[in-house]
Short mmCIF file of C-alpha atoms in Angstrom, two decimals:
data_model
loop_
_atom_site.label_atom_id
_atom_site.label_comp_id
_atom_site.label_asym_id
_atom_site.label_seq_id
_atom_site.Cartn_x
_atom_site.Cartn_y
_atom_site.Cartn_z
CA MET F 385 -4.61 -28.93 -42.10
CA THR F 386 -4.80 -25.89 -44.40
CA LYS F 387 -4.43 -22.38 -43.60
CA THR F 388 -7.72 -21.55 -43.91
CA ASP F 389 -8.48 -24.33 -41.06
CA GLN F 390 -5.74 -22.14 -38.21
CA VAL F 391 -7.17 -20.63 -34.98
CA SER F 392 -5.24 -17.95 -34.36
CA ILE F 393 -5.56 -16.75 -29.83
CA ALA F 394 -3.98 -13.57 -29.29
CA VAL F 395 -4.03 -12.91 -25.33
CA ILE F 396 -4.66 -9.37 -23.76
CA GLY F 397 -3.29 -9.50 -19.70
CA ALA F 398 -1.23 -11.70 -18.09
CA GLY F 399 -1.20 -11.01 -14.42
CA GLY F 400 -3.01 -13.09 -12.29
CA VAL F 401 -5.92 -15.21 -13.76
CA GLY F 402 -4.10 -14.40 -17.59
CA ARG F 403 -1.64 -16.49 -15.99
CA HIS F 404 -4.19 -18.76 -14.92
CA PHE F 405 -5.44 -19.52 -18.54
CA VAL F 406 -2.32 -19.33 -20.58
CA THR F 407 -1.17 -22.36 -18.10
CA GLN F 408 -4.72 -23.85 -18.60
CA CYS F 409 -4.06 -23.45 -22.34
CA SER F 410 -1.26 -25.03 -22.27
CA TYR F 411 -3.07 -27.89 -21.12
CA LEU F 412 -6.29 -27.13 -23.38
CA LEU F 413 -4.25 -26.48 -26.76
CA PRO F 414 -3.39 -30.28 -27.52
CA LYS F 415 -6.43 -31.00 -28.50
CA TYR F 416 -7.12 -28.63 -30.73
CA PRO F 417 -3.60 -28.76 -33.63
CA ASN F 418 -5.08 -26.13 -35.54
CA ALA F 419 -5.01 -23.89 -32.67
CA SER F 420 -2.51 -21.54 -31.60
CA VAL F 421 -1.70 -19.10 -29.09
CA VAL F 422 -0.27 -16.13 -31.60
CA LEU F 423 0.33 -13.09 -29.23
CA ILE F 424 0.50 -12.33 -25.58
CA SER F 425 0.42 -8.18 -24.12
CA ARG F 426 0.08 -6.82 -21.16
CA SER F 427 0.87 -3.01 -19.85
CA ASN F 428 4.07 -2.95 -20.36
CA ARG F 429 5.68 -5.76 -23.14
CA SER F 430 4.44 -7.94 -25.46
CA LEU F 431 5.01 -10.78 -27.80
CA ARG F 432 3.88 -12.22 -30.76
CA VAL F 433 4.56 -15.03 -33.48
CA THR F 434 6.22 -13.57 -36.58
CA SER F 435 5.02 -15.93 -38.71
CA PHE F 436 1.24 -16.91 -38.28
CA ASP F 437 3.33 -20.45 -39.37
CA HIS F 438 4.61 -20.16 -36.21
CA ALA F 439 3.33 -20.53 -32.11
CA LEU F 440 4.01 -18.72 -28.55
CA SER F 441 5.86 -21.90 -26.63
CA LEU F 442 3.78 -21.75 -23.44
CA SER F 443 6.07 -23.62 -21.82
CA ALA F 444 8.93 -20.49 -21.81
CA TRP F 445 6.20 -18.27 -22.46
CA GLU F 446 6.33 -15.54 -19.14
CA LYS F 447 10.43 -16.47 -19.37
CA ASP F 448 10.18 -14.91 -23.17
CA LEU F 449 7.48 -12.11 -22.73
CA ALA F 450 9.63 -11.13 -20.17
CA ALA F 451 13.10 -10.88 -22.28
CA SER F 452 10.71 -9.43 -25.29
CA ASP F 453 11.55 -5.62 -26.53
CA GLY F 454 8.47 -5.85 -28.17
CA PRO F 455 6.60 -2.58 -26.70
CA ALA F 456 2.76 -3.43 -25.70
CA LEU F 457 0.15 -3.34 -27.95
CA SER F 458 -3.16 -1.32 -28.28
CA PRO F 459 -6.77 -2.76 -29.42
CA PRO F 460 -6.40 -0.59 -32.89
CA GLU F 461 -2.38 -2.40 -33.57
CA ILE F 462 -3.07 -5.87 -32.42
CA LEU F 463 -6.81 -5.97 -33.77
CA ASP F 464 -3.79 -4.69 -37.14
CA PHE F 465 -2.18 -7.91 -36.02
CA LEU F 466 -4.96 -10.87 -36.35
CA SER F 467 -6.45 -9.44 -39.54
CA SER F 468 -3.30 -10.48 -41.73
CA ALA F 469 -3.68 -14.17 -39.99
CA PRO F 470 -4.94 -16.26 -42.21
CA GLY F 471 -7.82 -18.24 -40.84
CA LYS F 472 -10.10 -17.67 -37.78
CA CYS F 473 -9.17 -15.37 -34.71
CA ILE F 474 -10.03 -15.70 -31.17
CA LEU F 475 -9.39 -12.38 -28.79
CA VAL F 476 -9.36 -13.49 -25.12
CA ASP F 477 -9.06 -9.99 -22.52
CA ASN F 478 -7.89 -10.34 -19.13
CA THR F 479 -7.66 -7.28 -17.82
CA SER F 480 -10.41 -4.40 -16.73
CA ASN F 481 -9.55 -2.04 -19.10
CA GLN F 482 -12.01 0.13 -20.30
CA ASP F 483 -10.24 0.62 -23.61
CA VAL F 484 -10.34 -2.38 -24.76
CA ALA F 485 -13.73 -3.33 -23.71
CA ALA F 486 -14.18 -0.01 -25.80
CA SER F 487 -12.87 -2.25 -28.95
CA TYR F 488 -15.14 -5.09 -28.67
CA PRO F 489 -16.97 -4.38 -31.54
CA SER F 490 -14.59 -3.76 -34.12
CA PHE F 491 -12.98 -6.87 -33.10
CA LEU F 492 -16.12 -8.67 -33.79
CA ASN F 493 -17.24 -6.16 -36.62
CA LYS F 494 -14.11 -8.41 -37.77
CA GLY F 495 -15.21 -11.28 -37.84
CA ILE F 496 -12.68 -11.99 -34.54
CA SER F 497 -15.13 -13.89 -31.76
CA VAL F 498 -14.52 -12.59 -28.32
CA VAL F 499 -13.61 -14.49 -24.74
CA THR F 500 -13.04 -11.58 -21.46
CA PRO F 501 -14.27 -11.55 -17.76
CA ASN F 502 -13.61 -8.18 -18.58
CA LYS F 503 -16.97 -6.64 -16.76
CA LYS F 504 -16.75 -3.14 -18.37
CA ALA F 505 -17.82 -3.59 -21.66
CA PHE F 506 -21.10 -5.13 -20.44
CA SER F 507 -21.62 -2.97 -17.89
CA SER F 508 -21.33 0.19 -18.15
CA ASP F 509 -22.40 1.89 -20.97
CA LEU F 510 -25.50 0.56 -22.60
CA GLY F 511 -24.60 2.10 -25.46
CA LEU F 512 -21.30 -0.21 -25.62
CA TRP F 513 -24.18 -3.49 -24.61
CA THR F 514 -26.05 -2.52 -27.15
CA SER F 515 -23.00 -2.23 -29.79
CA VAL F 516 -21.45 -5.45 -28.81
CA PHE F 517 -23.94 -8.19 -29.13
CA GLU F 518 -25.04 -5.77 -32.54
CA SER F 519 -21.68 -6.64 -33.92
CA ALA F 520 -21.61 -10.48 -32.52
CA TYR F 521 -23.32 -14.02 -34.47
CA PRO F 522 -26.14 -14.14 -34.55
CA ARG F 523 -27.55 -10.43 -34.86
CA ASN F 524 -24.22 -9.52 -37.24
CA ALA F 525 -24.02 -12.99 -39.77
CA GLN F 526 -20.56 -11.99 -39.84
CA GLY F 527 -19.97 -10.86 -36.81
CA GLY F 528 -17.84 -13.35 -34.03
CA LEU F 529 -18.83 -14.46 -31.30
CA ILE F 530 -18.65 -13.12 -27.81
CA TYR F 531 -18.54 -14.96 -24.82
CA HIS F 532 -18.28 -13.66 -20.77
CA GLU F 533 -18.46 -16.64 -18.45
CA SER F 534 -16.45 -14.91 -15.78
CA SER F 535 -17.21 -11.28 -16.40
CA VAL F 536 -20.44 -12.34 -12.94
CA GLY F 537 -19.32 -15.50 -11.03
CA ALA F 538 -15.53 -16.23 -12.18
CA GLY F 539 -15.99 -20.36 -12.75
CA LEU F 540 -19.11 -20.42 -11.95
CA PRO F 541 -21.81 -21.23 -14.52
CA ILE F 542 -23.85 -18.08 -13.65
CA ILE F 543 -24.62 -16.64 -17.14
CA SER F 544 -24.78 -19.57 -19.62
CA THR F 545 -27.45 -21.37 -16.91
CA LEU F 546 -29.32 -17.56 -17.15
CA LYS F 547 -29.65 -17.30 -20.97
CA ASP F 548 -30.78 -20.95 -20.61
CA LEU F 549 -33.68 -20.13 -18.49
CA VAL F 550 -34.18 -17.13 -21.26
CA ASP F 551 -33.39 -19.33 -23.97
CA THR F 552 -35.86 -21.94 -23.37
CA GLY F 553 -39.45 -19.84 -22.83
CA ASP F 554 -38.95 -19.68 -18.85
CA GLU F 555 -39.92 -16.50 -17.41
CA VAL F 556 -37.48 -15.20 -15.07
CA ASP F 557 -39.32 -13.75 -11.89
CA LYS F 558 -36.35 -13.18 -8.87
CA ILE F 559 -32.64 -13.44 -8.84
CA GLU F 560 -30.87 -13.63 -5.64
CA GLY F 561 -27.75 -14.09 -3.79
CA VAL F 562 -24.29 -13.03 -3.05
CA PHE F 563 -22.33 -12.34 -5.62
CA SER F 564 -19.51 -11.38 -4.42
CA GLY F 565 -15.94 -13.67 -2.95
CA THR F 566 -14.74 -10.82 -1.13
CA MET F 567 -17.72 -9.65 0.07
CA SER F 568 -18.70 -13.59 1.53
CA PHE F 569 -16.10 -14.16 3.25
CA LEU F 570 -16.16 -11.02 5.10
CA PHE F 571 -19.84 -11.40 6.34
CA ASN F 572 -19.05 -15.65 6.55
CA SER F 573 -16.07 -14.48 9.01
CA PHE F 574 -17.79 -11.38 10.42
CA ALA F 575 -20.87 -12.58 11.36
CA PRO F 576 -20.99 -16.78 11.56
CA VAL F 577 -23.93 -18.66 11.99
CA GLU F 578 -22.63 -19.60 15.41
CA GLY F 579 -22.11 -16.67 16.54
CA LYS F 580 -19.70 -14.13 17.03
CA GLY F 581 -16.94 -13.74 14.77
CA GLY F 582 -14.45 -11.66 14.75
CA LYS F 583 -14.25 -7.24 14.59
CA TRP F 584 -15.32 -5.58 11.22
CA SER F 585 -11.64 -4.39 11.15
CA ASP F 586 -10.13 -7.52 11.71
CA GLU F 587 -11.82 -9.72 9.35
CA VAL F 588 -11.58 -6.77 6.46
CA ARG F 589 -7.33 -6.77 6.96
CA LYS F 590 -7.70 -10.45 7.15
CA ALA F 591 -9.36 -10.66 3.60
CA LYS F 592 -6.48 -8.24 2.12
CA ASP F 593 -4.20 -9.81 3.12
CA ALA F 594 -5.90 -13.88 2.45
CA GLY F 595 -6.04 -11.39 -1.44
CA TYR F 596 -9.54 -11.79 -0.86
CA THR F 597 -9.89 -8.11 -1.71
CA GLU F 598 -8.29 -5.52 -3.77
CA PRO F 599 -5.21 -3.73 -3.24
CA ASP F 600 -7.07 -0.96 -1.88
CA PRO F 601 -9.88 -2.90 -0.12
CA ARG F 602 -12.57 0.07 -0.96
CA ASP F 603 -12.83 -0.83 -4.49
CA ASP F 604 -14.71 -4.18 -2.80
CA LEU F 605 -16.70 -2.67 -0.31
CA ASN F 606 -18.50 0.18 -1.89
CA GLY F 607 -20.97 -2.62 -3.44
CA LEU F 608 -19.25 -1.22 -7.19
CA ASP F 609 -18.53 -4.97 -8.10
CA VAL F 610 -22.11 -6.80 -7.00
CA ALA F 611 -24.09 -3.75 -8.44
CA ARG F 612 -21.49 -4.35 -11.70
CA LYS F 613 -22.43 -8.25 -12.29
CA LEU F 614 -26.32 -7.33 -11.38
CA VAL F 615 -26.07 -4.93 -14.67
CA ILE F 616 -24.99 -7.88 -16.50
CA LEU F 617 -27.51 -10.35 -15.67
CA ALA F 618 -30.86 -8.24 -15.46
CA ARG F 619 -29.63 -6.85 -18.97
CA VAL F 620 -29.73 -10.72 -20.08
CA VAL F 621 -32.82 -11.14 -18.98
CA GLY F 622 -33.74 -7.78 -20.64
CA LEU F 623 -34.50 -5.26 -18.28
CA GLN F 624 -33.00 -2.25 -20.18
CA ILE F 625 -29.66 -0.89 -17.01
CA GLU F 626 -28.86 2.10 -17.66
CA SER F 627 -25.46 1.55 -15.33
CA THR F 628 -24.93 1.33 -11.65
CA SER F 629 -25.92 4.54 -10.85
CA ALA F 630 -30.04 3.45 -11.76
CA PHE F 631 -30.44 1.69 -8.62
CA PRO F 632 -29.52 2.12 -4.61
CA VAL F 633 -26.12 0.41 -4.13
CA GLN F 634 -25.47 0.63 -0.21
CA SER F 635 -21.49 1.33 0.20
CA LEU F 636 -19.66 -0.36 3.54
CA ILE F 637 -16.73 2.97 3.62
CA PRO F 638 -17.69 4.93 6.77
CA ASN F 639 -18.04 8.72 4.52
CA GLN F 640 -15.29 9.66 6.80
CA LEU F 641 -12.68 7.31 4.80
CA ALA F 642 -14.05 7.83 1.58
CA ASP F 643 -11.44 9.79 0.42
CA CYS F 644 -8.52 8.32 2.11
CA ASP F 645 -4.93 8.83 0.78
CA SER F 646 -4.60 5.45 0.28
CA GLY F 647 -5.90 1.40 1.34
CA ASP F 648 -3.29 1.53 3.74
CA VAL F 649 -4.45 4.22 5.77
CA PHE F 650 -8.21 3.68 5.04
CA LEU F 651 -7.28 -0.02 7.47
CA GLU F 652 -5.56 1.99 9.80
CA LYS F 653 -8.33 4.16 10.64
CA LEU F 654 -10.85 1.43 9.95
CA PRO F 655 -11.21 0.41 13.61
CA ASP F 656 -12.42 3.25 15.01
CA PHE F 657 -15.76 2.80 12.51
CA ASP F 658 -16.15 -1.14 14.37
CA ASP F 659 -18.60 0.05 16.69
CA GLU F 660 -20.91 0.33 13.64
CA MET F 661 -21.01 -3.18 12.05
CA ASP F 662 -20.86 -5.05 15.66
CA GLN F 663 -24.31 -3.11 15.57
CA VAL F 664 -25.55 -3.87 12.70
CA LYS F 665 -24.53 -7.34 13.28
CA SER F 666 -26.27 -7.18 16.57
CA GLU F 667 -29.48 -5.67 15.82
CA ALA F 668 -29.54 -9.48 13.31
CA GLY F 669 -28.47 -11.10 16.41
CA ARG F 670 -30.99 -10.27 19.47
CA ILE F 671 -33.77 -11.41 16.59
CA GLY F 672 -31.92 -15.26 15.59
CA LYS F 673 -29.78 -14.21 12.01
CA VAL F 674 -27.44 -12.91 10.67
CA VAL F 675 -26.53 -10.36 8.14
CA ARG F 676 -25.19 -11.03 4.79
CA PHE F 677 -24.08 -8.13 1.56
CA VAL F 678 -26.78 -9.77 -1.34
CA GLY F 679 -28.29 -8.46 -4.74
CA ARG F 680 -31.42 -8.58 -5.73
CA ILE F 681 -32.74 -8.05 -8.98
CA ASP F 682 -36.69 -8.49 -9.23
CA VAL F 683 -37.58 -9.02 -12.85
CA ALA F 684 -41.13 -8.56 -13.15
CA ASN F 685 -41.05 -4.24 -10.97
CA LYS F 686 -37.81 -4.13 -12.61
CA GLN F 687 -36.01 -3.16 -9.57
CA VAL F 688 -32.40 -3.89 -8.32
CA LYS F 689 -31.04 -3.23 -5.49
CA VAL F 690 -27.28 -4.10 -3.86
CA GLY F 691 -26.58 -4.31 0.05
CA LEU F 692 -27.15 -5.85 3.58
CA GLU F 693 -30.16 -7.84 4.16
CA GLU F 694 -31.53 -9.85 6.81
CA PHE F 695 -31.63 -13.91 7.74
CA THR F 696 -32.33 -16.71 9.81
CA LYS F 697 -29.59 -18.87 10.46
CA ASP F 698 -31.22 -21.97 7.66
CA HIS F 699 -31.17 -19.79 5.10
CA PRO F 700 -29.04 -21.10 2.05
CA ILE F 701 -27.30 -17.60 2.01
CA ALA F 702 -26.51 -17.46 5.64
CA GLY F 703 -24.63 -20.83 4.96
CA LEU F 704 -22.49 -20.47 2.95
CA LYS F 705 -18.47 -21.03 3.56
CA GLY F 706 -15.71 -19.07 2.85
CA SER F 707 -15.74 -17.65 -0.43
CA ASP F 708 -18.66 -19.28 -1.60
CA ASN F 709 -21.85 -17.23 -4.53
CA ILE F 710 -24.09 -18.79 -4.16
CA ILE F 711 -27.09 -17.69 -6.75
CA ASN F 712 -30.76 -18.18 -6.64
CA PHE F 713 -33.13 -17.85 -9.84
CA TYR F 714 -37.02 -17.51 -9.07
CA THR F 715 -38.55 -18.90 -12.14
CA LYS F 716 -42.12 -20.30 -13.47
CA ARG F 717 -40.78 -23.03 -14.43
CA TYR F 718 -38.65 -24.27 -11.10
CA GLY F 719 -41.93 -22.35 -8.99
CA SER F 720 -40.98 -21.37 -5.17
CA ASN F 721 -38.08 -23.76 -5.57
CA PRO F 722 -35.43 -22.16 -7.27
CA LEU F 723 -32.54 -23.34 -9.31
CA ILE F 724 -29.46 -22.19 -6.92
CA VAL F 725 -25.49 -21.98 -8.31
CA GLN F 726 -23.11 -22.46 -5.84
CA GLY F 727 -20.03 -22.36 -5.31
CA ALA F 728 -16.25 -20.58 -5.41
CA GLY F 729 -17.16 -17.27 -6.55
CA ALA F 730 -13.50 -15.43 -6.59
CA GLY F 731 -9.59 -16.60 -7.10
CA GLY F 732 -7.12 -16.67 -10.48
CA GLU F 733 -7.55 -20.54 -11.02
CA VAL F 734 -11.13 -20.51 -11.13
CA THR F 735 -11.75 -17.64 -13.06
CA ALA F 736 -9.12 -18.48 -15.22
CA MET F 737 -11.76 -21.78 -15.21
CA GLY F 738 -13.89 -19.74 -16.68
CA VAL F 739 -12.41 -18.42 -19.23
CA THR F 740 -10.52 -21.21 -20.60
CA ALA F 741 -14.15 -23.23 -20.31
CA ASP F 742 -15.33 -20.02 -22.71
CA LEU F 743 -12.90 -20.49 -24.63
CA ILE F 744 -13.11 -24.27 -25.33
CA LYS F 745 -16.94 -23.31 -26.60
CA VAL F 746 -15.43 -20.61 -29.14
CA LEU F 747 -12.87 -23.26 -30.43
CA GLN F 748 -15.69 -25.69 -30.73
CA ARG F 749 -18.19 -23.72 -32.66
CA ILE F 750 -15.44 -22.59 -35.05
CA SER F 751 -13.30 -25.17 -36.42
#
């Protein structure tokens, strides 16, 4: 193997998804002897090779990183480091950091491919979206590749399925579904199809204790996580959506609790508002339906919305279990029967699997 055949991989973010990703790399990379991890960086320190002739140990990386006195590296510093590598390079960003996302065009313009579950580059400013894809191959013949499957559905093939539909000339009429593993878990417990279910505040606390919510559950209940995913899918299908503020997004945070000092205070006060959610559940139940938190993209009318909707108990969206997501693609080719993608939509391991699968695609294309 010549030096120009080498593929150097830099990993930003080593907790949660990042930890699972590195573990999966330890199984994957022996199949790609020309590829190696040369940098692992987190918020307070980094670990990197002193020579590109070597690779970091993926069996001892956590211990080595904890013992490292290397400072955390900024995106420009990581770009400088990778620019000195002799072969091709891949940046894997497992963070949700806006500054890192904003740096993607710089990496891509240098021919460095980017793999990430970070939604920020794809759901924030439309100008950044445009810059990312204009910097990447094929629009930039010398640019790196960009893959972000896990920015929408953890390990589910949602973006790739939609891109395949669009790229093969199908006409997408509508996209609908449950896009949040957190919201799926909450409503499947709060309003199950068999009836009853728990109190809203109890279910929110259970979801937090089970690790399904952010440390502050309001970051899930405000609906913005779902809205960001819809922005990404709407842009993939060709709609020029400026941001999440361009369409209605229903928040499940009571107005009186929006300014609570912390997530713990929010959870303490949430039982006072259980009656409001019980009423929503009861109204749906009186007409034989259940309530779910869904997202919709009406492509033909260029409309996007996020919020609560009622479904008959035999509807696929009503019958989800656990934290499963379900996304229905209604297209000209598939007619009245949508193409359905369903499965676990939350969790560090499945999200990391989506990232690792994207890494495989890049390795196959550049090796």
